[in-house]
Amino acid sequence: KGFAIRREIEQAIEALPDAMQVCVLRYRFLACMTAGQTARELGLTVGHTNRIQAAALDALTVPGVQG
């Protein structure tokens, strides 16, 4: 069941229209990187990374989850 949930999350992330949002969420939640690690990997500041993450989470739609 855990693998099925992870796959749904991956699909929801990949469905985001903004490539940078996809990258940030992949690093943060699938690769379990910190905001600092993600920022360094993408050449961004931590603040910018956090803003991208917040916008991505607002745009994220996971099937079966209402909110």
PDB file of N, CA and C in Angstrom:
ATOM      1  N   LYS A   1       0.826  -1.199   0.000  1.00  0.00           N
ATOM      2  CA  LYS A   1       0.000   0.000   0.000  1.00  0.00           C
ATOM      3  C   LYS A   1       0.869   1.261   0.000  1.00  0.00           C
ATOM      4  N   GLY A   2       1.974   1.242   0.730  1.00  0.00           N
ATOM      5  CA  GLY A   2       2.859   2.397   0.775  1.00  0.00           C
ATOM      6  C   GLY A   2       3.400   2.772  -0.589  1.00  0.00           C
ATOM      7  N   PHE A   3       3.722   1.761  -1.400  1.00  0.00           N
ATOM      8  CA  PHE A   3       4.244   2.037  -2.739  1.00  0.00           C
ATOM      9  C   PHE A   3       3.176   2.666  -3.621  1.00  0.00           C
ATOM     10  N   ALA A   4       1.933   2.247  -3.446  1.00  0.00           N
ATOM     11  CA  ALA A   4       0.837   2.812  -4.236  1.00  0.00           C
ATOM     12  C   ALA A   4       0.632   4.285  -3.875  1.00  0.00           C
ATOM     13  N   ILE A   5       0.712   4.597  -2.586  1.00  0.00           N
ATOM     14  CA  ILE A   5       0.560   5.979  -2.156  1.00  0.00           C
ATOM     15  C   ILE A   5       1.702   6.833  -2.690  1.00  0.00           C
ATOM     16  N   ARG A   6       2.932   6.306  -2.591  1.00  0.00           N
ATOM     17  CA  ARG A   6       4.082   7.050  -3.117  1.00  0.00           C
ATOM     18  C   ARG A   6       3.901   7.318  -4.610  1.00  0.00           C
ATOM     19  N   ARG A   7       3.420   6.330  -5.355  1.00  0.00           N
ATOM     20  CA  ARG A   7       3.230   6.498  -6.800  1.00  0.00           C
ATOM     21  C   ARG A   7       2.186   7.585  -7.075  1.00  0.00           C
ATOM     22  N   GLU A   8       1.114   7.623  -6.283  1.00  0.00           N
ATOM     23  CA  GLU A   8       0.109   8.672  -6.463  1.00  0.00           C
ATOM     24  C   GLU A   8       0.712  10.048  -6.205  1.00  0.00           C
ATOM     25  N   ILE A   9       1.543  10.141  -5.187  1.00  0.00           N
ATOM     26  CA  ILE A   9       2.200  11.418  -4.880  1.00  0.00           C
ATOM     27  C   ILE A   9       3.140  11.808  -6.019  1.00  0.00           C
ATOM     28  N   GLU A  10       3.912  10.860  -6.516  1.00  0.00           N
ATOM     29  CA  GLU A  10       4.809  11.136  -7.642  1.00  0.00           C
ATOM     30  C   GLU A  10       4.024  11.638  -8.845  1.00  0.00           C
ATOM     31  N   GLN A  11       2.912  10.991  -9.140  1.00  0.00           N
ATOM     32  CA  GLN A  11       2.095  11.395 -10.291  1.00  0.00           C
ATOM     33  C   GLN A  11       1.517  12.795 -10.096  1.00  0.00           C
ATOM     34  N   ALA A  12       1.083  13.093  -8.878  1.00  0.00           N
ATOM     35  CA  ALA A  12       0.544  14.424  -8.601  1.00  0.00           C
ATOM     36  C   ALA A  12       1.618  15.492  -8.771  1.00  0.00           C
ATOM     37  N   ILE A  13       2.827  15.207  -8.292  1.00  0.00           N
ATOM     38  CA  ILE A  13       3.935  16.151  -8.449  1.00  0.00           C
ATOM     39  C   ILE A  13       4.260  16.350  -9.924  1.00  0.00           C
ATOM     40  N   GLU A  14       4.360  15.255 -10.660  1.00  0.00           N
ATOM     41  CA  GLU A  14       4.702  15.335 -12.087  1.00  0.00           C
ATOM     42  C   GLU A  14       3.639  16.063 -12.899  1.00  0.00           C
ATOM     43  N   ALA A  15       2.409  16.115 -12.406  1.00  0.00           N
ATOM     44  CA  ALA A  15       1.315  16.778 -13.127  1.00  0.00           C
ATOM     45  C   ALA A  15       1.344  18.301 -12.983  1.00  0.00           C
ATOM     46  N   LEU A  16       2.165  18.810 -12.073  1.00  0.00           N
ATOM     47  CA  LEU A  16       2.261  20.261 -11.923  1.00  0.00           C
ATOM     48  C   LEU A  16       2.794  20.878 -13.214  1.00  0.00           C
ATOM     49  N   PRO A  17       2.238  22.020 -13.638  1.00  0.00           N
ATOM     50  CA  PRO A  17       2.667  22.621 -14.904  1.00  0.00           C
ATOM     51  C   PRO A  17       4.017  23.350 -14.827  1.00  0.00           C
ATOM     52  N   ASP A  18       4.475  23.679 -13.633  1.00  0.00           N
ATOM     53  CA  ASP A  18       5.713  24.442 -13.472  1.00  0.00           C
ATOM     54  C   ASP A  18       6.880  23.504 -13.166  1.00  0.00           C
ATOM     55  N   ALA A  19       7.868  23.465 -14.056  1.00  0.00           N
ATOM     56  CA  ALA A  19       8.999  22.542 -13.923  1.00  0.00           C
ATOM     57  C   ALA A  19       9.804  22.784 -12.645  1.00  0.00           C
ATOM     58  N   MET A  20       9.949  24.028 -12.234  1.00  0.00           N
ATOM     59  CA  MET A  20      10.708  24.315 -11.016  1.00  0.00           C
ATOM     60  C   MET A  20       9.963  23.801  -9.792  1.00  0.00           C
ATOM     61  N   GLN A  21       8.649  23.932  -9.785  1.00  0.00           N
ATOM     62  CA  GLN A  21       7.864  23.385  -8.684  1.00  0.00           C
ATOM     63  C   GLN A  21       8.024  21.869  -8.612  1.00  0.00           C
ATOM     64  N   VAL A  22       8.011  21.222  -9.752  1.00  0.00           N
ATOM     65  CA  VAL A  22       8.206  19.777  -9.803  1.00  0.00           C
ATOM     66  C   VAL A  22       9.567  19.415  -9.207  1.00  0.00           C
ATOM     67  N   CYS A  23      10.603  20.115  -9.609  1.00  0.00           N
ATOM     68  CA  CYS A  23      11.950  19.841  -9.102  1.00  0.00           C
ATOM     69  C   CYS A  23      12.026  20.023  -7.590  1.00  0.00           C
ATOM     70  N   VAL A  24      11.479  21.121  -7.095  1.00  0.00           N
ATOM     71  CA  VAL A  24      11.537  21.391  -5.660  1.00  0.00           C
ATOM     72  C   VAL A  24      10.814  20.300  -4.878  1.00  0.00           C
ATOM     73  N   LEU A  25       9.608  19.938  -5.296  1.00  0.00           N
ATOM     74  CA  LEU A  25       8.876  18.905  -4.559  1.00  0.00           C
ATOM     75  C   LEU A  25       9.544  17.544  -4.670  1.00  0.00           C
ATOM     76  N   ARG A  26      10.117  17.237  -5.818  1.00  0.00           N
ATOM     77  CA  ARG A  26      10.861  15.969  -5.951  1.00  0.00           C
ATOM     78  C   ARG A  26      11.994  15.902  -4.932  1.00  0.00           C
ATOM     79  N   TYR A  27      12.801  16.953  -4.894  1.00  0.00           N
ATOM     80  CA  TYR A  27      13.931  16.972  -3.962  1.00  0.00           C
ATOM     81  C   TYR A  27      13.469  16.941  -2.513  1.00  0.00           C
ATOM     82  N   ARG A  28      12.464  17.766  -2.193  1.00  0.00           N
ATOM     83  CA  ARG A  28      12.036  17.900  -0.795  1.00  0.00           C
ATOM     84  C   ARG A  28      11.338  16.653  -0.276  1.00  0.00           C
ATOM     85  N   PHE A  29      10.428  16.085  -1.068  1.00  0.00           N
ATOM     86  CA  PHE A  29       9.569  15.029  -0.540  1.00  0.00           C
ATOM     87  C   PHE A  29       9.871  13.638  -1.061  1.00  0.00           C
ATOM     88  N   LEU A  30      10.472  13.522  -2.218  1.00  0.00           N
ATOM     89  CA  LEU A  30      10.805  12.196  -2.723  1.00  0.00           C
ATOM     90  C   LEU A  30      12.256  11.832  -2.413  1.00  0.00           C
ATOM     91  N   ALA A  31      13.139  12.826  -2.491  1.00  0.00           N
ATOM     92  CA  ALA A  31      14.546  12.576  -2.170  1.00  0.00           C
ATOM     93  C   ALA A  31      14.868  12.919  -0.712  1.00  0.00           C
ATOM     94  N   CYS A  32      13.882  13.450   0.005  1.00  0.00           N
ATOM     95  CA  CYS A  32      14.026  13.799   1.440  1.00  0.00           C
ATOM     96  C   CYS A  32      15.190  14.757   1.701  1.00  0.00           C
ATOM     97  N   MET A  33      15.365  15.717   0.812  1.00  0.00           N
ATOM     98  CA  MET A  33      16.404  16.721   0.989  1.00  0.00           C
ATOM     99  C   MET A  33      15.860  17.880   1.816  1.00  0.00           C
ATOM    100  N   THR A  34      16.740  18.558   2.540  1.00  0.00           N
ATOM    101  CA  THR A  34      16.347  19.745   3.290  1.00  0.00           C
ATOM    102  C   THR A  34      16.131  20.907   2.317  1.00  0.00           C
ATOM    103  N   ALA A  35      15.548  21.986   2.835  1.00  0.00           N
ATOM    104  CA  ALA A  35      15.374  23.177   2.007  1.00  0.00           C
ATOM    105  C   ALA A  35      16.735  23.716   1.565  1.00  0.00           C
ATOM    106  N   GLY A  36      17.713  23.667   2.459  1.00  0.00           N
ATOM    107  CA  GLY A  36      19.061  24.130   2.116  1.00  0.00           C
ATOM    108  C   GLY A  36      19.713  23.287   1.044  1.00  0.00           C
ATOM    109  N   GLN A  37      19.582  21.988   1.156  1.00  0.00           N
ATOM    110  CA  GLN A  37      20.150  21.096   0.139  1.00  0.00           C
ATOM    111  C   GLN A  37      19.476  21.319  -1.210  1.00  0.00           C
ATOM    112  N   THR A  38      18.167  21.460  -1.178  1.00  0.00           N
ATOM    113  CA  THR A  38      17.409  21.695  -2.411  1.00  0.00           C
ATOM    114  C   THR A  38      17.829  23.014  -3.050  1.00  0.00           C
ATOM    115  N   ALA A  39      17.955  24.046  -2.238  1.00  0.00           N
ATOM    116  CA  ALA A  39      18.355  25.359  -2.748  1.00  0.00           C
ATOM    117  C   ALA A  39      19.732  25.283  -3.408  1.00  0.00           C
ATOM    118  N   ARG A  40      20.671  24.637  -2.748  1.00  0.00           N
ATOM    119  CA  ARG A  40      22.024  24.506  -3.324  1.00  0.00           C
ATOM    120  C   ARG A  40      21.990  23.733  -4.638  1.00  0.00           C
ATOM    121  N   GLU A  41      21.229  22.660  -4.676  1.00  0.00           N
ATOM    122  CA  GLU A  41      21.137  21.828  -5.887  1.00  0.00           C
ATOM    123  C   GLU A  41      20.584  22.620  -7.067  1.00  0.00           C
ATOM    124  N   LEU A  42      19.641  23.514  -6.787  1.00  0.00           N
ATOM    125  CA  LEU A  42      18.982  24.276  -7.848  1.00  0.00           C
ATOM    126  C   LEU A  42      19.571  25.669  -8.056  1.00  0.00           C
ATOM    127  N   GLY A  43      20.548  26.045  -7.232  1.00  0.00           N
ATOM    128  CA  GLY A  43      21.168  27.357  -7.371  1.00  0.00           C
ATOM    129  C   GLY A  43      20.259  28.490  -6.928  1.00  0.00           C
ATOM    130  N   LEU A  44      19.444  28.242  -5.918  1.00  0.00           N
ATOM    131  CA  LEU A  44      18.495  29.227  -5.419  1.00  0.00           C
ATOM    132  C   LEU A  44      18.798  29.548  -3.966  1.00  0.00           C
ATOM    133  N   THR A  45      18.153  30.587  -3.455  1.00  0.00           N
ATOM    134  CA  THR A  45      18.229  30.848  -2.029  1.00  0.00           C
ATOM    135  C   THR A  45      17.206  29.950  -1.327  1.00  0.00           C
ATOM    136  N   VAL A  46      17.389  29.751  -0.030  1.00  0.00           N
ATOM    137  CA  VAL A  46      16.432  28.952   0.735  1.00  0.00           C
ATOM    138  C   VAL A  46      15.063  29.633   0.716  1.00  0.00           C
ATOM    139  N   GLY A  47      15.035  30.950   0.835  1.00  0.00           N
ATOM    140  CA  GLY A  47      13.774  31.676   0.805  1.00  0.00           C
ATOM    141  C   GLY A  47      13.017  31.474  -0.498  1.00  0.00           C
ATOM    142  N   HIS A  48      13.735  31.546  -1.608  1.00  0.00           N
ATOM    143  CA  HIS A  48      13.097  31.345  -2.913  1.00  0.00           C
ATOM    144  C   HIS A  48      12.595  29.912  -3.036  1.00  0.00           C
ATOM    145  N   THR A  49      13.405  28.968  -2.567  1.00  0.00           N
ATOM    146  CA  THR A  49      12.994  27.562  -2.592  1.00  0.00           C
ATOM    147  C   THR A  49      11.718  27.365  -1.784  1.00  0.00           C
ATOM    148  N   ASN A  50      11.644  27.984  -0.610  1.00  0.00           N
ATOM    149  CA  ASN A  50      10.453  27.854   0.224  1.00  0.00           C
ATOM    150  C   ASN A  50       9.226  28.461  -0.433  1.00  0.00           C
ATOM    151  N   ARG A  51       9.396  29.583  -1.138  1.00  0.00           N
ATOM    152  CA  ARG A  51       8.264  30.202  -1.844  1.00  0.00           C
ATOM    153  C   ARG A  51       7.775  29.305  -2.976  1.00  0.00           C
ATOM    154  N   ILE A  52       8.709  28.711  -3.716  1.00  0.00           N
ATOM    155  CA  ILE A  52       8.336  27.784  -4.796  1.00  0.00           C
ATOM    156  C   ILE A  52       7.608  26.578  -4.210  1.00  0.00           C
ATOM    157  N   GLN A  53       8.127  26.056  -3.102  1.00  0.00           N
ATOM    158  CA  GLN A  53       7.503  24.908  -2.460  1.00  0.00           C
ATOM    159  C   GLN A  53       6.078  25.239  -2.010  1.00  0.00           C
ATOM    160  N   ALA A  54       5.889  26.390  -1.402  1.00  0.00           N
ATOM    161  CA  ALA A  54       4.560  26.783  -0.927  1.00  0.00           C
ATOM    162  C   ALA A  54       3.576  26.896  -2.093  1.00  0.00           C
ATOM    163  N   ALA A  55       4.012  27.507  -3.185  1.00  0.00           N
ATOM    164  CA  ALA A  55       3.141  27.645  -4.359  1.00  0.00           C
ATOM    165  C   ALA A  55       2.820  26.276  -4.951  1.00  0.00           C
ATOM    166  N   ALA A  56       3.811  25.397  -4.977  1.00  0.00           N
ATOM    167  CA  ALA A  56       3.607  24.055  -5.522  1.00  0.00           C
ATOM    168  C   ALA A  56       2.617  23.272  -4.666  1.00  0.00           C
ATOM    169  N   LEU A  57       2.747  23.363  -3.357  1.00  0.00           N
ATOM    170  CA  LEU A  57       1.827  22.644  -2.475  1.00  0.00           C
ATOM    171  C   LEU A  57       0.406  23.192  -2.605  1.00  0.00           C
ATOM    172  N   ASP A  58       0.275  24.499  -2.824  1.00  0.00           N
ATOM    173  CA  ASP A  58      -1.051  25.083  -3.051  1.00  0.00           C
ATOM    174  C   ASP A  58      -1.667  24.550  -4.342  1.00  0.00           C
ATOM    175  N   ALA A  59      -0.845  24.310  -5.355  1.00  0.00           N
ATOM    176  CA  ALA A  59      -1.321  23.857  -6.657  1.00  0.00           C
ATOM    177  C   ALA A  59      -1.489  22.344  -6.743  1.00  0.00           C
ATOM    178  N   LEU A  60      -0.935  21.629  -5.791  1.00  0.00           N
ATOM    179  CA  LEU A  60      -0.909  20.160  -5.819  1.00  0.00           C
ATOM    180  C   LEU A  60      -2.306  19.587  -5.632  1.00  0.00           C
ATOM    181  N   THR A  61      -2.635  18.607  -6.458  1.00  0.00           N
ATOM    182  CA  THR A  61      -3.884  17.879  -6.334  1.00  0.00           C
ATOM    183  C   THR A  61      -3.574  16.401  -6.265  1.00  0.00           C
ATOM    184  N   VAL A  62      -3.974  15.771  -5.161  1.00  0.00           N
ATOM    185  CA  VAL A  62      -3.765  14.336  -5.000  1.00  0.00           C
ATOM    186  C   VAL A  62      -5.130  13.664  -5.087  1.00  0.00           C
ATOM    187  N   PRO A  63      -5.284  12.698  -5.995  1.00  0.00           N
ATOM    188  CA  PRO A  63      -6.584  12.030  -6.127  1.00  0.00           C
ATOM    189  C   PRO A  63      -7.037  11.429  -4.797  1.00  0.00           C
ATOM    190  N   GLY A  64      -8.316  11.607  -4.495  1.00  0.00           N
ATOM    191  CA  GLY A  64      -8.864  11.039  -3.274  1.00  0.00           C
ATOM    192  C   GLY A  64      -8.647  11.867  -2.028  1.00  0.00           C
ATOM    193  N   VAL A  65      -7.904  12.977  -2.158  1.00  0.00           N
ATOM    194  CA  VAL A  65      -7.658  13.849  -1.012  1.00  0.00           C
ATOM    195  C   VAL A  65      -8.380  15.164  -1.259  1.00  0.00           C
ATOM    196  N   GLN A  66      -9.244  15.516  -0.359  1.00  0.00           N
ATOM    197  CA  GLN A  66      -9.975  16.764  -0.482  1.00  0.00           C
ATOM    198  C   GLN A  66      -9.395  17.773   0.480  1.00  0.00           C
ATOM    199  N   GLY A  67      -9.371  19.025   0.075  1.00  0.00           N
ATOM    200  CA  GLY A  67      -8.823  20.014   0.975  1.00  0.00           C
ATOM    201  C   GLY A  67      -9.018  21.388   0.575  1.00  0.00           C
TER     202      GLY A  67
END
